[in-house]
Structure formats: structure tokens, C-alpha cells
């Protein structure tokens, strides 16, 4: 049986598509009529539990932990015939994030400590250029906004804020431990004043932090979806005044974060 490990959205010409990672490869599915999904094409890849997908303009970027580097698919061609396995800078990775400037952040690679590699996809989308790396620690997941990278350093049990205005010479701005010290992911509030984290362990917390002073980060709240259980938060994302979180056992939760020091499920 195929295992689905990631899904991302893409739309063009009034059609909507699901970009789906499976243990066997990458699938593009037309979901314009949601109750009649049609698979457009499938690209077979290394068999692995982990894939992650992001887009830039009309291109999909897919990483996995089995090999083949970065799969780059030109979605202008929905026959699935136009793609490359780009292996110039790494072979495997755990996660990818695409910022608003067309910089791909490749996390958890097989290079060095598995920190982050920065690639520019704007100049030549099918052959990205290398901008630099921050490799102090392994990064499991992360995101960036503006010139700040927010990194979940899972084995350090901390999140890091890194100035990436100069991709060839990133600088640490601050860091802070998370409640269960197994930092899986991190997301920043729309105003940039707070971040929220998950720890990928049983009985873990969602946590909120005031990051207005990166030399003195303050935890302001933590909450469990199901206190006393073995709930495991996995990924959390900010949507305006709401925090949406996926769990291993508890499904999906929505928290009101209008006041981050009092998160309400």
C-alpha cells in the first residue's frame, strides 16, 4: 500500500491540483472537481517514508530521505514529462521551505550536520544556484520570513533564530529550549512578535514565545491538547489569529492565539 507523507496545493488556469508525496514517488492530482479527482501524472522515486513538497511559480520542488537529490517538476507540462533530479548539492533531505523571495531552504540533508542549505530558484528554476548554508546543528523543520530563519533543532531541543540576510554568512540572533526539548517545528505570528513550537514526543506541549527581544526570548504559554494523554503534536501553522496543529493521535486542533499568553483550544 502507498503511504502519503505530504500534500501541497497548486493552481493554474482556474484548475486546482493536489501535489502529493507518497512512499513511492510524486503525484499530481486535478481536484478542480473535488468529488472527481483525476491523477494527471506520477513520477516514481526512491521508496521512503519521507517526502516534502513546495512550489515556486509553476515549478514543484520535492525532497526525500531516500536519494535523488531535489526533484524539480515543471508544472507547465501536466503530462509529467518535464522534470530533473537535481543532485548538485545534496542527495537526501528531510524538509523544504520556500520563502517569498524564491529561496528554497533545504533542511536535514546528508551534508555536514544536516542544517540548512539555501538555494535560489528564481534565476533558473530547473537548476537552482547555491547561496550558502547554516550548519551549526541538524534542522528537522523550519521556516523563514524576511531575513530571519526560524529553525527547529530537534536534537538540541531548542529553536534558533538566524539572520540570513547574507546567505553566505548567517548569524545566530537567539535561541530557546522548548518544553519537551525535542523541537519538531516552529512558526512565526503574522506580526512577527511571537513564535509557536511543537515537540514530537508523547505528552508534549504547544508553546508560545515572545521574540520581540531575541537576546531575551520569553516563553509566555504552553498547552496540551489532551492533558494526561500521550498526545504527540507534529506540525503547527499560524493562520491569522489561529494556530492549526496536526497530531499523531489527536487529529487536528485549532487554537485562538489572539492573546499568545493565553492560547485557547
mmCIF file of C-alpha atoms in Angstrom:
data_model
loop_
_atom_site.group_PDB
_atom_site.id
_atom_site.type_symbol
_atom_site.label_atom_id
_atom_site.label_comp_id
_atom_site.label_asym_id
_atom_site.label_seq_id
_atom_site.Cartn_x
_atom_site.Cartn_y
_atom_site.Cartn_z
ATOM 1 C CA UNK A 1 0.000 0.000 0.000
ATOM 2 C CA UNK A 2 1.128 3.515 -0.711
ATOM 3 C CA UNK A 3 1.755 5.835 2.229
ATOM 4 C CA UNK A 4 1.010 9.524 1.768
ATOM 5 C CA UNK A 5 3.579 11.706 3.503
ATOM 6 C CA UNK A 6 2.891 15.234 2.271
ATOM 7 C CA UNK A 7 0.455 17.311 0.252
ATOM 8 C CA UNK A 8 0.751 20.808 -1.195
ATOM 9 C CA UNK A 9 -1.567 22.955 -3.301
ATOM 10 C CA UNK A 10 -1.110 24.399 -6.783
ATOM 11 C CA UNK A 11 -3.491 26.250 -9.096
ATOM 12 C CA UNK A 12 -3.329 27.454 -12.675
ATOM 13 C CA UNK A 13 -5.877 28.384 -15.375
ATOM 14 C CA UNK A 14 -8.702 28.119 -12.808
ATOM 15 C CA UNK A 15 -7.771 24.494 -12.086
ATOM 16 C CA UNK A 16 -6.665 23.290 -8.684
ATOM 17 C CA UNK A 17 -4.187 20.495 -8.094
ATOM 18 C CA UNK A 18 -3.019 18.473 -5.125
ATOM 19 C CA UNK A 19 0.716 17.794 -5.177
ATOM 20 C CA UNK A 20 1.056 14.567 -3.252
ATOM 21 C CA UNK A 21 4.098 12.798 -1.889
ATOM 22 C CA UNK A 22 3.898 9.051 -1.360
ATOM 23 C CA UNK A 23 6.434 6.490 -0.236
ATOM 24 C CA UNK A 24 6.915 5.572 -3.903
ATOM 25 C CA UNK A 25 7.070 8.982 -5.585
ATOM 26 C CA UNK A 26 5.287 12.202 -6.503
ATOM 27 C CA UNK A 27 1.740 12.553 -7.829
ATOM 28 C CA UNK A 28 -0.185 15.482 -9.302
ATOM 29 C CA UNK A 29 -3.974 15.216 -8.962
ATOM 30 C CA UNK A 30 -6.561 17.542 -10.521
ATOM 31 C CA UNK A 31 -9.042 18.362 -7.736
ATOM 32 C CA UNK A 32 -10.912 21.131 -9.574
ATOM 33 C CA UNK A 33 -13.999 18.973 -9.144
ATOM 34 C CA UNK A 34 -13.295 17.729 -5.614
ATOM 35 C CA UNK A 35 -15.517 14.637 -5.746
ATOM 36 C CA UNK A 36 -13.964 13.589 -9.076
ATOM 37 C CA UNK A 37 -10.188 13.761 -8.581
ATOM 38 C CA UNK A 38 -8.066 12.824 -11.609
ATOM 39 C CA UNK A 39 -4.398 11.887 -11.384
ATOM 40 C CA UNK A 40 -2.519 13.808 -14.070
ATOM 41 C CA UNK A 41 0.795 12.006 -13.678
ATOM 42 C CA UNK A 42 3.048 10.132 -11.243
ATOM 43 C CA UNK A 43 6.844 10.281 -11.050
ATOM 44 C CA UNK A 44 8.380 7.262 -9.373
ATOM 45 C CA UNK A 45 11.228 7.888 -6.955
ATOM 46 C CA UNK A 46 13.174 6.335 -4.122
ATOM 47 C CA UNK A 47 10.971 4.316 -1.768
ATOM 48 C CA UNK A 48 10.957 6.222 1.520
ATOM 49 C CA UNK A 49 8.541 7.246 4.246
ATOM 50 C CA UNK A 50 9.515 10.923 3.977
ATOM 51 C CA UNK A 51 8.834 13.415 1.202
ATOM 52 C CA UNK A 52 8.152 17.133 1.351
ATOM 53 C CA UNK A 53 6.872 19.446 -1.383
ATOM 54 C CA UNK A 54 6.828 23.186 -2.023
ATOM 55 C CA UNK A 55 6.277 25.312 -5.139
ATOM 56 C CA UNK A 56 7.739 28.413 -6.741
ATOM 57 C CA UNK A 57 5.660 29.852 -9.570
ATOM 58 C CA UNK A 58 4.958 26.906 -11.923
ATOM 59 C CA UNK A 59 7.535 24.520 -10.503
ATOM 60 C CA UNK A 60 7.325 21.892 -7.788
ATOM 61 C CA UNK A 61 10.303 21.083 -5.572
ATOM 62 C CA UNK A 62 10.308 17.714 -3.854
ATOM 63 C CA UNK A 63 12.827 16.306 -1.385
ATOM 64 C CA UNK A 64 13.001 12.880 0.204
ATOM 65 C CA UNK A 65 15.168 10.830 2.531
ATOM 66 C CA UNK A 66 15.860 8.034 0.053
ATOM 67 C CA UNK A 67 18.038 9.806 -2.520
ATOM 68 C CA UNK A 68 17.828 11.505 -5.943
ATOM 69 C CA UNK A 69 18.519 14.968 -4.520
ATOM 70 C CA UNK A 70 15.912 17.608 -5.367
ATOM 71 C CA UNK A 71 13.142 16.566 -7.759
ATOM 72 C CA UNK A 72 12.166 19.635 -9.792
ATOM 73 C CA UNK A 73 8.982 19.323 -11.838
ATOM 74 C CA UNK A 74 7.868 21.841 -14.450
ATOM 75 C CA UNK A 75 4.112 22.079 -13.875
ATOM 76 C CA UNK A 76 3.640 23.925 -17.148
ATOM 77 C CA UNK A 77 3.786 20.402 -18.591
ATOM 78 C CA UNK A 78 0.999 18.422 -16.939
ATOM 79 C CA UNK A 79 1.979 15.274 -18.797
ATOM 80 C CA UNK A 80 4.727 14.881 -16.201
ATOM 81 C CA UNK A 81 7.499 14.557 -18.768
ATOM 82 C CA UNK A 82 9.476 17.660 -17.801
ATOM 83 C CA UNK A 83 11.476 17.148 -14.621
ATOM 84 C CA UNK A 84 15.010 16.700 -13.301
ATOM 85 C CA UNK A 85 16.595 15.037 -10.294
ATOM 86 C CA UNK A 86 18.953 17.802 -9.206
ATOM 87 C CA UNK A 87 21.847 16.347 -7.202
ATOM 88 C CA UNK A 88 24.457 19.122 -7.277
ATOM 89 C CA UNK A 89 24.335 19.964 -3.578
ATOM 90 C CA UNK A 90 22.753 17.063 -1.652
ATOM 91 C CA UNK A 91 21.226 13.627 -2.123
ATOM 92 C CA UNK A 92 18.714 13.380 0.733
ATOM 93 C CA UNK A 93 16.826 15.875 2.891
ATOM 94 C CA UNK A 94 14.000 15.853 5.411
ATOM 95 C CA UNK A 95 12.176 19.086 4.680
ATOM 96 C CA UNK A 96 11.929 22.069 2.361
ATOM 97 C CA UNK A 97 10.580 25.600 2.819
ATOM 98 C CA UNK A 98 10.203 28.205 0.065
ATOM 99 C CA UNK A 99 10.314 31.837 1.131
ATOM 100 C CA UNK A 100 8.667 34.833 -0.515
ATOM 101 C CA UNK A 101 11.824 35.646 -2.491
ATOM 102 C CA UNK A 102 12.247 32.302 -4.217
ATOM 103 C CA UNK A 103 14.866 30.942 -1.853
ATOM 104 C CA UNK A 104 14.495 27.246 -1.062
ATOM 105 C CA UNK A 105 15.559 26.235 2.427
ATOM 106 C CA UNK A 106 16.622 22.583 2.384
ATOM 107 C CA UNK A 107 16.618 21.080 5.895
ATOM 108 C CA UNK A 108 18.140 17.912 7.281
ATOM 109 C CA UNK A 109 20.338 16.989 4.337
ATOM 110 C CA UNK A 110 23.046 14.330 4.169
ATOM 111 C CA UNK A 111 25.671 17.094 4.089
ATOM 112 C CA UNK A 112 27.586 18.120 7.225
ATOM 113 C CA UNK A 113 25.386 18.286 10.309
ATOM 114 C CA UNK A 114 22.230 18.434 8.187
ATOM 115 C CA UNK A 115 21.472 22.077 8.904
ATOM 116 C CA UNK A 116 20.035 24.153 6.074
ATOM 117 C CA UNK A 117 21.176 24.775 2.502
ATOM 118 C CA UNK A 118 19.941 27.931 0.737
ATOM 119 C CA UNK A 119 19.171 27.641 -2.994
ATOM 120 C CA UNK A 120 17.986 30.390 -5.348
ATOM 121 C CA UNK A 121 15.309 29.036 -7.709
ATOM 122 C CA UNK A 122 14.380 32.323 -9.389
ATOM 123 C CA UNK A 123 17.140 32.638 -11.995
ATOM 124 C CA UNK A 124 16.936 29.095 -13.359
ATOM 125 C CA UNK A 125 14.077 27.146 -11.745
ATOM 126 C CA UNK A 126 15.288 23.800 -13.126
ATOM 127 C CA UNK A 127 18.883 24.372 -11.982
ATOM 128 C CA UNK A 128 18.982 26.310 -8.690
ATOM 129 C CA UNK A 129 22.091 28.158 -7.585
ATOM 130 C CA UNK A 130 23.832 27.720 -4.240
ATOM 131 C CA UNK A 131 23.660 30.682 -1.858
ATOM 132 C CA UNK A 132 25.098 29.268 1.346
ATOM 133 C CA UNK A 133 24.418 27.165 4.415
ATOM 134 C CA UNK A 134 23.893 27.329 8.173
ATOM 135 C CA UNK A 135 25.111 24.040 9.562
ATOM 136 C CA UNK A 136 25.663 24.533 13.287
ATOM 137 C CA UNK A 137 23.032 21.878 14.100
ATOM 138 C CA UNK A 138 20.728 19.413 12.399
ATOM 139 C CA UNK A 139 17.443 21.136 11.498
ATOM 140 C CA UNK A 140 14.350 18.967 11.354
ATOM 141 C CA UNK A 141 11.953 21.639 10.143
ATOM 142 C CA UNK A 142 11.906 25.388 9.807
ATOM 143 C CA UNK A 143 10.523 28.447 8.075
ATOM 144 C CA UNK A 144 11.695 31.930 7.161
ATOM 145 C CA UNK A 145 10.201 35.362 6.898
ATOM 146 C CA UNK A 146 12.137 38.347 5.666
ATOM 147 C CA UNK A 147 15.735 37.903 6.745
ATOM 148 C CA UNK A 148 15.018 35.637 9.722
ATOM 149 C CA UNK A 149 15.199 31.852 9.665
ATOM 150 C CA UNK A 150 13.306 30.028 12.414
ATOM 151 C CA UNK A 151 14.838 26.584 12.872
ATOM 152 C CA UNK A 152 13.599 23.596 14.852
ATOM 153 C CA UNK A 153 16.789 21.905 16.042
ATOM 154 C CA UNK A 154 15.173 18.719 17.257
ATOM 155 C CA UNK A 155 18.200 17.041 18.817
ATOM 156 C CA UNK A 156 19.280 20.237 20.559
ATOM 157 C CA UNK A 157 15.767 20.613 21.972
ATOM 158 C CA UNK A 158 15.776 24.275 21.020
ATOM 159 C CA UNK A 159 14.605 26.632 18.313
ATOM 160 C CA UNK A 160 17.034 29.073 16.744
ATOM 161 C CA UNK A 161 16.513 32.469 15.155
ATOM 162 C CA UNK A 162 19.140 33.089 12.471
ATOM 163 C CA UNK A 163 19.821 36.255 10.478
ATOM 164 C CA UNK A 164 20.044 35.083 6.850
ATOM 165 C CA UNK A 165 20.258 38.483 5.173
ATOM 166 C CA UNK A 166 23.695 37.317 3.998
ATOM 167 C CA UNK A 167 23.120 33.704 2.967
ATOM 168 C CA UNK A 168 26.864 33.090 2.784
ATOM 169 C CA UNK A 169 27.370 34.191 6.395
ATOM 170 C CA UNK A 170 24.275 33.580 8.581
ATOM 171 C CA UNK A 171 24.369 34.830 12.168
ATOM 172 C CA UNK A 172 22.545 33.438 15.211
ATOM 173 C CA UNK A 173 20.199 36.027 16.730
ATOM 174 C CA UNK A 174 18.862 33.960 19.603
ATOM 175 C CA UNK A 175 17.696 30.534 20.721
ATOM 176 C CA UNK A 176 15.458 28.984 23.376
ATOM 177 C CA UNK A 177 14.612 25.467 24.619
ATOM 178 C CA UNK A 178 11.143 24.048 24.014
ATOM 179 C CA UNK A 179 9.112 22.403 26.810
ATOM 180 C CA UNK A 180 9.929 18.786 25.960
ATOM 181 C CA UNK A 181 13.298 19.514 24.343
ATOM 182 C CA UNK A 182 12.566 17.674 21.096
ATOM 183 C CA UNK A 183 11.799 20.663 18.861
ATOM 184 C CA UNK A 184 9.944 19.498 15.765
ATOM 185 C CA UNK A 185 8.617 22.629 14.078
ATOM 186 C CA UNK A 186 8.207 26.353 14.579
ATOM 187 C CA UNK A 187 6.014 29.061 13.061
ATOM 188 C CA UNK A 188 6.007 32.832 13.463
ATOM 189 C CA UNK A 189 2.957 35.034 14.075
ATOM 190 C CA UNK A 190 1.804 37.378 11.321
ATOM 191 C CA UNK A 191 3.160 40.405 13.215
ATOM 192 C CA UNK A 192 6.488 38.668 13.869
ATOM 193 C CA UNK A 193 6.311 39.192 17.629
ATOM 194 C CA UNK A 194 5.643 35.579 18.658
ATOM 195 C CA UNK A 195 6.619 32.085 17.592
ATOM 196 C CA UNK A 196 4.936 28.749 18.307
ATOM 197 C CA UNK A 197 6.579 25.343 18.557
ATOM 198 C CA UNK A 198 5.832 21.642 18.770
ATOM 199 C CA UNK A 199 7.807 18.857 20.421
ATOM 200 C CA UNK A 200 7.466 15.473 18.721
ATOM 201 C CA UNK A 201 7.143 13.395 21.878
ATOM 202 C CA UNK A 202 4.304 11.816 23.832
ATOM 203 C CA UNK A 203 2.670 14.169 26.293
ATOM 204 C CA UNK A 204 4.197 17.246 24.701
ATOM 205 C CA UNK A 205 3.052 20.838 24.552
ATOM 206 C CA UNK A 206 2.353 23.530 22.056
ATOM 207 C CA UNK A 207 4.313 26.534 23.272
ATOM 208 C CA UNK A 208 4.261 30.272 22.584
ATOM 209 C CA UNK A 209 7.184 32.680 22.937
ATOM 210 C CA UNK A 210 7.646 36.435 22.851
ATOM 211 C CA UNK A 211 10.500 37.057 20.399
ATOM 212 C CA UNK A 212 10.416 40.852 20.318
ATOM 213 C CA UNK A 213 13.833 40.781 22.042
ATOM 214 C CA UNK A 214 15.844 37.931 20.562
ATOM 215 C CA UNK A 215 18.524 38.260 23.228
ATOM 216 C CA UNK A 216 15.854 37.615 25.866
ATOM 217 C CA UNK A 217 13.228 35.256 24.410
ATOM 218 C CA UNK A 218 10.377 34.555 26.823
ATOM 219 C CA UNK A 219 8.024 31.568 26.878
ATOM 220 C CA UNK A 220 4.561 33.030 27.506
ATOM 221 C CA UNK A 221 2.271 29.968 27.365
ATOM 222 C CA UNK A 222 2.150 26.229 26.805
ATOM 223 C CA UNK A 223 -0.828 23.966 26.311
ATOM 224 C CA UNK A 224 -1.633 20.284 25.770
ATOM 225 C CA UNK A 225 -4.498 19.248 23.511
ATOM 226 C CA UNK A 226 -5.412 16.343 25.770
ATOM 227 C CA UNK A 227 -3.731 16.641 29.190
ATOM 228 C CA UNK A 228 -2.762 13.360 30.761
ATOM 229 C CA UNK A 229 -2.686 11.529 27.426
ATOM 230 C CA UNK A 230 0.180 10.567 25.177
ATOM 231 C CA UNK A 231 -0.753 13.130 22.527
ATOM 232 C CA UNK A 232 2.105 13.998 20.161
ATOM 233 C CA UNK A 233 1.958 17.346 18.364
ATOM 234 C CA UNK A 234 3.604 17.234 14.941
ATOM 235 C CA UNK A 235 3.264 20.447 12.907
ATOM 236 C CA UNK A 236 1.784 23.782 13.854
ATOM 237 C CA UNK A 237 0.990 26.678 11.496
ATOM 238 C CA UNK A 238 -0.283 30.215 12.062
ATOM 239 C CA UNK A 239 -3.362 31.428 10.182
ATOM 240 C CA UNK A 240 -4.076 34.952 11.357
ATOM 241 C CA UNK A 241 -5.285 34.737 14.958
ATOM 242 C CA UNK A 242 -5.458 30.953 14.848
ATOM 243 C CA UNK A 243 -2.930 28.194 15.325
ATOM 244 C CA UNK A 244 -3.657 24.961 13.446
ATOM 245 C CA UNK A 245 -1.823 21.867 14.632
ATOM 246 C CA UNK A 246 -1.673 18.275 13.449
ATOM 247 C CA UNK A 247 -1.207 15.464 15.960
ATOM 248 C CA UNK A 248 -0.309 11.806 15.778
ATOM 249 C CA UNK A 249 -3.294 10.711 17.876
ATOM 250 C CA UNK A 250 -5.457 13.765 18.490
ATOM 251 C CA UNK A 251 -6.233 14.719 14.904
ATOM 252 C CA UNK A 252 -6.197 18.463 14.280
ATOM 253 C CA UNK A 253 -6.606 21.256 16.808
ATOM 254 C CA UNK A 254 -7.333 24.942 16.347
ATOM 255 C CA UNK A 255 -6.226 27.421 18.994
ATOM 256 C CA UNK A 256 -7.209 31.064 19.306
ATOM 257 C CA UNK A 257 -3.901 32.947 19.660
ATOM 258 C CA UNK A 258 -5.311 36.471 19.752
ATOM 259 C CA UNK A 259 -3.506 36.631 23.097
ATOM 260 C CA UNK A 260 -0.487 34.312 22.732
ATOM 261 C CA UNK A 261 -0.029 34.269 26.525
ATOM 262 C CA UNK A 262 -3.451 32.608 26.756
ATOM 263 C CA UNK A 263 -3.898 30.122 23.926
ATOM 264 C CA UNK A 264 -7.470 28.793 23.842
ATOM 265 C CA UNK A 265 -8.336 25.490 22.124
#
